[in-house]
């Protein structure tokens, strides 16, 4: 297949790194895969021809059973701290076929997830099931349209082969598109099993790919650390603002680019409770909603350790520099978070009491188990439907404080409404809606609910077509929602 008919325009710069960082893969054609969902808009942005991707030749590529021109399939090696424990990992069920250069000149990894065994598969089968791949597709696209940096999803295809878990499931492959798949765990891997020259090669590659302006800096490696700290602080602040719980913030799932990656057990919070955990394996609540910012710092400290030999030869000085960089994280995070929360309340200037105002609202939301997303929508629309929260005296006192605070800025009510509409999504991928769409796809081969949900999630800030079906939280249940790692 040539560039002209399908638009593939691949390069393979990652494979120019030392051999330690990857293993070349063979592909094998085994069955006739079927297309389940294709992201036509993303295809277009990547310079790919959607019509060609929908033909069998195109689908075979999306299933990892054929290669486009200039593809060089590899599995990436990486390590990671999983729930605090260091271990060797690597792409056990994914292959990078290359980096697509878009018509705008951008570079994106094209990775097939669920494409089969690799040398890093350990005891796994290298495969993925349809449900979890569709889940990643839905939630990653929702995150993108919410305005949160994330890997994207180009397509899901079924392989025609079964995947054996507790049940027999349909095998599927997700085409993941990301600024890169370089993780904190990639640096940990280099530091643990490579030489300082290997860490340096990875750092230089990362800098030229993601932070090219650092190339002329006197201490580019410290600059790299600062840049990742900034990107992760900004990212996690955005997660908190929409109630997103990643679920498995292991260092192998933390990107250097600052994109959200690895949509396994993630989910959005309905009623506000900072202790919320959805992942069935997170028994200690390590990755609970309220812990995400601190875990972000813990993960960045693991990155910092790997960069120490590159920053400076003077051990004492280098530790000081690296510690100072990490110490910036809490205030960077807090500023990003506060700024975002102010906008959610229509506040554009800064007052010292703002933090208290926000904390008091969150406290009331927790006390009355108010829906996180909908409370901000109600404030935006000035709705006071009957609810325990809105009828409470404490809320009404808070509301007067908020209104008085808004008076302290020049913006008109109308301006404030516009600001709030841009900061408060009307729809998020509600767990029960996601489950419903996946069930129809999985059990009845009915992809219409999935497509409908996707369409709604593509316009999360659209206040013109409020659809109660997608805004309503689930009925209270005695069985809290549980998520599973997407194997
Ligand atoms: P994750 O939970 O997706 O971040 O994956 C953690 C590690 O397990 C990564 O090294 C994956 O490549 C690997 N892994 C997950 N599922 C499978 C599978 N079905 N087969 C082989 N390796 C897997
Ligand atoms: Mg992972």
mmCIF file of N, CA, C and O in Angstrom, residues 362-406:
data_model
loop_
_atom_site.group_PDB
_atom_site.id
_atom_site.type_symbol
_atom_site.label_atom_id
_atom_site.label_comp_id
_atom_site.label_asym_id
_atom_site.label_seq_id
_atom_site.Cartn_x
_atom_site.Cartn_y
_atom_site.Cartn_z
ATOM 1 N N UNK A 362 -17.038 22.370 47.787
ATOM 2 C CA UNK A 362 -16.729 20.933 47.679
ATOM 3 C C UNK A 362 -17.135 20.201 48.955
ATOM 4 O O UNK A 362 -17.655 19.083 48.906
ATOM 5 N N UNK A 363 -16.922 20.852 50.086
ATOM 6 C CA UNK A 363 -17.315 20.250 51.359
ATOM 7 C C UNK A 363 -18.814 19.994 51.406
ATOM 8 O O UNK A 363 -19.263 18.918 51.843
ATOM 9 N N UNK A 364 -19.589 20.948 50.935
ATOM 10 C CA UNK A 364 -21.049 20.779 50.920
ATOM 11 C C UNK A 364 -21.462 19.692 49.929
ATOM 12 O O UNK A 364 -22.362 18.889 50.193
ATOM 13 N N UNK A 365 -20.784 19.672 48.782
ATOM 14 C CA UNK A 365 -21.102 18.638 47.782
ATOM 15 C C UNK A 365 -20.850 17.259 48.367
ATOM 16 O O UNK A 365 -21.596 16.313 48.125
ATOM 17 N N UNK A 366 -19.781 17.167 49.134
ATOM 18 C CA UNK A 366 -19.472 15.864 49.751
ATOM 19 C C UNK A 366 -20.533 15.505 50.779
ATOM 20 O O UNK A 366 -21.072 14.397 50.782
ATOM 21 N N UNK A 367 -20.854 16.480 51.624
ATOM 22 C CA UNK A 367 -21.827 16.243 52.692
ATOM 23 C C UNK A 367 -23.173 15.785 52.127
ATOM 24 O O UNK A 367 -23.809 14.882 52.657
ATOM 25 N N UNK A 368 -23.593 16.402 51.028
ATOM 26 C CA UNK A 368 -24.920 16.079 50.473
ATOM 27 C C UNK A 368 -24.840 15.089 49.306
ATOM 28 O O UNK A 368 -25.823 14.890 48.602
ATOM 29 N N UNK A 369 -23.669 14.506 49.092
ATOM 30 C CA UNK A 369 -23.465 13.530 48.007
ATOM 31 C C UNK A 369 -23.979 14.068 46.673
ATOM 32 O O UNK A 369 -24.667 13.372 45.918
ATOM 33 N N UNK A 370 -23.646 15.331 46.415
ATOM 34 C CA UNK A 370 -24.127 15.963 45.183
ATOM 35 C C UNK A 370 -23.295 15.490 43.994
ATOM 36 O O UNK A 370 -22.090 15.254 44.129
ATOM 37 N N UNK A 371 -23.935 15.381 42.856
ATOM 38 C CA UNK A 371 -23.243 14.981 41.640
ATOM 39 C C UNK A 371 -22.233 16.080 41.264
ATOM 40 O O UNK A 371 -22.602 17.256 41.145
ATOM 41 N N UNK A 372 -20.987 15.670 41.045
ATOM 42 C CA UNK A 372 -19.916 16.659 40.807
ATOM 43 C C UNK A 372 -20.188 17.468 39.538
ATOM 44 O O UNK A 372 -20.226 18.698 39.562
ATOM 45 N N UNK A 373 -20.404 16.771 38.437
ATOM 46 C CA UNK A 373 -20.582 17.446 37.145
ATOM 47 C C UNK A 373 -21.850 18.314 37.152
ATOM 48 O O UNK A 373 -21.824 19.474 36.753
ATOM 49 N N UNK A 374 -22.934 17.726 37.622
ATOM 50 C CA UNK A 374 -24.212 18.434 37.524
ATOM 51 C C UNK A 374 -24.318 19.626 38.462
ATOM 52 O O UNK A 374 -25.021 20.594 38.157
ATOM 53 N N UNK A 375 -23.615 19.585 39.584
ATOM 54 C CA UNK A 375 -23.660 20.744 40.482
ATOM 55 C C UNK A 375 -23.092 21.966 39.767
ATOM 56 O O UNK A 375 -23.668 23.055 39.817
ATOM 57 N N UNK A 376 -21.973 21.758 39.042
ATOM 58 C CA UNK A 376 -21.392 22.901 38.331
ATOM 59 C C UNK A 376 -22.274 23.337 37.155
ATOM 60 O O UNK A 376 -22.341 24.524 36.834
ATOM 61 N N UNK A 377 -22.962 22.377 36.538
ATOM 62 C CA UNK A 377 -23.895 22.745 35.464
ATOM 63 C C UNK A 377 -25.035 23.581 36.061
ATOM 64 O O UNK A 377 -25.430 24.608 35.503
ATOM 65 N N UNK A 378 -25.549 23.157 37.203
ATOM 66 C CA UNK A 378 -26.635 23.894 37.854
ATOM 67 C C UNK A 378 -26.197 25.306 38.221
ATOM 68 O O UNK A 378 -26.947 26.265 38.026
ATOM 69 N N UNK A 379 -24.980 25.434 38.742
ATOM 70 C CA UNK A 379 -24.489 26.773 39.092
ATOM 71 C C UNK A 379 -24.379 27.628 37.836
ATOM 72 O O UNK A 379 -24.711 28.807 37.835
ATOM 73 N N UNK A 380 -23.911 26.996 36.746
ATOM 74 C CA UNK A 380 -23.764 27.717 35.480
ATOM 75 C C UNK A 380 -25.117 28.235 35.007
ATOM 76 O O UNK A 380 -25.239 29.374 34.540
ATOM 77 N N UNK A 381 -26.131 27.377 35.117
ATOM 78 C CA UNK A 381 -27.454 27.731 34.593
ATOM 79 C C UNK A 381 -28.330 28.391 35.637
ATOM 80 O O UNK A 381 -29.489 28.681 35.374
ATOM 81 N N UNK A 382 -27.761 28.583 36.834
ATOM 82 C CA UNK A 382 -28.525 29.174 37.923
ATOM 83 C C UNK A 382 -29.793 28.376 38.199
ATOM 84 O O UNK A 382 -30.875 28.925 38.375
ATOM 85 N N UNK A 383 -29.640 27.067 38.214
ATOM 86 C CA UNK A 383 -30.803 26.208 38.450
ATOM 87 C C UNK A 383 -30.838 25.813 39.918
ATOM 88 O O UNK A 383 -29.817 25.414 40.474
ATOM 89 N N UNK A 384 -31.980 25.875 40.505
ATOM 90 C CA UNK A 384 -32.089 25.397 41.888
ATOM 91 C C UNK A 384 -33.240 24.400 41.966
ATOM 92 O O UNK A 384 -34.269 24.660 42.561
ATOM 93 N N UNK A 385 -33.031 23.282 41.268
ATOM 94 C CA UNK A 385 -34.051 22.228 41.362
ATOM 95 C C UNK A 385 -34.049 21.722 42.787
ATOM 96 O O UNK A 385 -33.090 21.913 43.514
ATOM 97 N N UNK A 386 -35.113 21.032 43.130
ATOM 98 C CA UNK A 386 -35.183 20.578 44.514
ATOM 99 C C UNK A 386 -34.113 19.515 44.736
ATOM 100 O O UNK A 386 -34.002 18.549 43.994
ATOM 101 N N UNK A 387 -33.292 19.751 45.710
ATOM 102 C CA UNK A 387 -32.302 18.761 46.127
ATOM 103 C C UNK A 387 -31.896 19.135 47.527
ATOM 104 O O UNK A 387 -32.029 20.304 47.930
ATOM 105 N N UNK A 388 -31.433 18.148 48.254
ATOM 106 C CA UNK A 388 -31.053 18.416 49.646
ATOM 107 C C UNK A 388 -29.993 19.507 49.727
ATOM 108 O O UNK A 388 -30.052 20.365 50.592
ATOM 109 N N UNK A 389 -29.057 19.448 48.804
ATOM 110 C CA UNK A 389 -27.979 20.445 48.822
ATOM 111 C C UNK A 389 -28.554 21.849 48.651
ATOM 112 O O UNK A 389 -28.288 22.736 49.448
ATOM 113 N N UNK A 390 -29.337 22.020 47.580
ATOM 114 C CA UNK A 390 -29.794 23.379 47.260
ATOM 115 C C UNK A 390 -30.781 23.920 48.294
ATOM 116 O O UNK A 390 -30.957 25.117 48.420
ATOM 117 N N UNK A 391 -31.430 23.007 49.007
ATOM 118 C CA UNK A 391 -32.394 23.465 50.004
ATOM 119 C C UNK A 391 -31.739 23.726 51.365
ATOM 120 O O UNK A 391 -32.379 24.255 52.264
ATOM 121 N N UNK A 392 -30.485 23.362 51.483
ATOM 122 C CA UNK A 392 -29.840 23.533 52.789
ATOM 123 C C UNK A 392 -29.490 25.007 53.023
ATOM 124 O O UNK A 392 -29.179 25.738 52.076
ATOM 125 N N UNK A 393 -29.522 25.398 54.278
ATOM 126 C CA UNK A 393 -29.156 26.777 54.628
ATOM 127 C C UNK A 393 -27.698 27.027 54.282
ATOM 128 O O UNK A 393 -27.340 28.083 53.771
ATOM 129 N N UNK A 394 -26.888 26.020 54.586
ATOM 130 C CA UNK A 394 -25.442 26.197 54.374
ATOM 131 C C UNK A 394 -25.155 26.509 52.902
ATOM 132 O O UNK A 394 -24.326 27.371 52.596
ATOM 133 N N UNK A 395 -25.855 25.828 51.996
ATOM 134 C CA UNK A 395 -25.611 26.098 50.581
ATOM 135 C C UNK A 395 -26.056 27.516 50.227
ATOM 136 O O UNK A 395 -25.374 28.224 49.494
ATOM 137 N N UNK A 396 -27.174 27.928 50.773
ATOM 138 C CA UNK A 396 -27.672 29.264 50.423
ATOM 139 C C UNK A 396 -26.758 30.366 50.947
ATOM 140 O O UNK A 396 -26.567 31.384 50.278
ATOM 141 N N UNK A 397 -26.173 30.112 52.102
ATOM 142 C CA UNK A 397 -25.179 31.057 52.621
ATOM 143 C C UNK A 397 -23.971 31.080 51.668
ATOM 144 O O UNK A 397 -23.458 32.140 51.294
ATOM 145 N N UNK A 398 -23.543 29.875 51.266
ATOM 146 C CA UNK A 398 -22.393 29.797 50.351
ATOM 147 C C UNK A 398 -22.690 30.536 49.030
ATOM 148 O O UNK A 398 -21.856 31.283 48.529
ATOM 149 N N UNK A 399 -23.881 30.325 48.551
ATOM 150 C CA UNK A 399 -24.279 30.926 47.285
ATOM 151 C C UNK A 399 -24.248 32.460 47.352
ATOM 152 O O UNK A 399 -23.791 33.114 46.400
ATOM 153 N N UNK A 400 -24.671 33.008 48.472
ATOM 154 C CA UNK A 400 -24.607 34.464 48.636
ATOM 155 C C UNK A 400 -23.154 34.941 48.630
ATOM 156 O O UNK A 400 -22.836 35.979 48.043
ATOM 157 N N UNK A 401 -22.294 34.167 49.282
ATOM 158 C CA UNK A 401 -20.859 34.524 49.278
ATOM 159 C C UNK A 401 -20.317 34.512 47.857
ATOM 160 O O UNK A 401 -19.556 35.381 47.449
ATOM 161 N N UNK A 402 -20.716 33.465 47.120
ATOM 162 C CA UNK A 402 -20.240 33.326 45.730
ATOM 163 C C UNK A 402 -20.726 34.514 44.882
ATOM 164 O O UNK A 402 -19.953 35.138 44.155
ATOM 165 N N UNK A 403 -22.018 34.812 45.016
ATOM 166 C CA UNK A 403 -22.580 35.928 44.227
ATOM 167 C C UNK A 403 -21.867 37.238 44.568
ATOM 168 O O UNK A 403 -21.573 38.049 43.688
ATOM 169 N N UNK A 404 -21.600 37.446 45.869
ATOM 170 C CA UNK A 404 -20.903 38.657 46.295
ATOM 171 C C UNK A 404 -19.500 38.690 45.698
ATOM 172 O O UNK A 404 -18.999 39.749 45.296
ATOM 173 N N UNK A 405 -18.881 37.496 45.611
ATOM 174 C CA UNK A 405 -17.527 37.419 45.035
ATOM 175 C C UNK A 405 -17.564 37.800 43.543
ATOM 176 O O UNK A 405 -16.688 38.513 43.061
ATOM 177 N N UNK A 406 -18.603 37.360 42.851
ATOM 178 C CA UNK A 406 -18.706 37.662 41.422
ATOM 179 C C UNK A 406 -18.908 39.163 41.187
ATOM 180 O O UNK A 406 -18.490 39.707 40.161
#
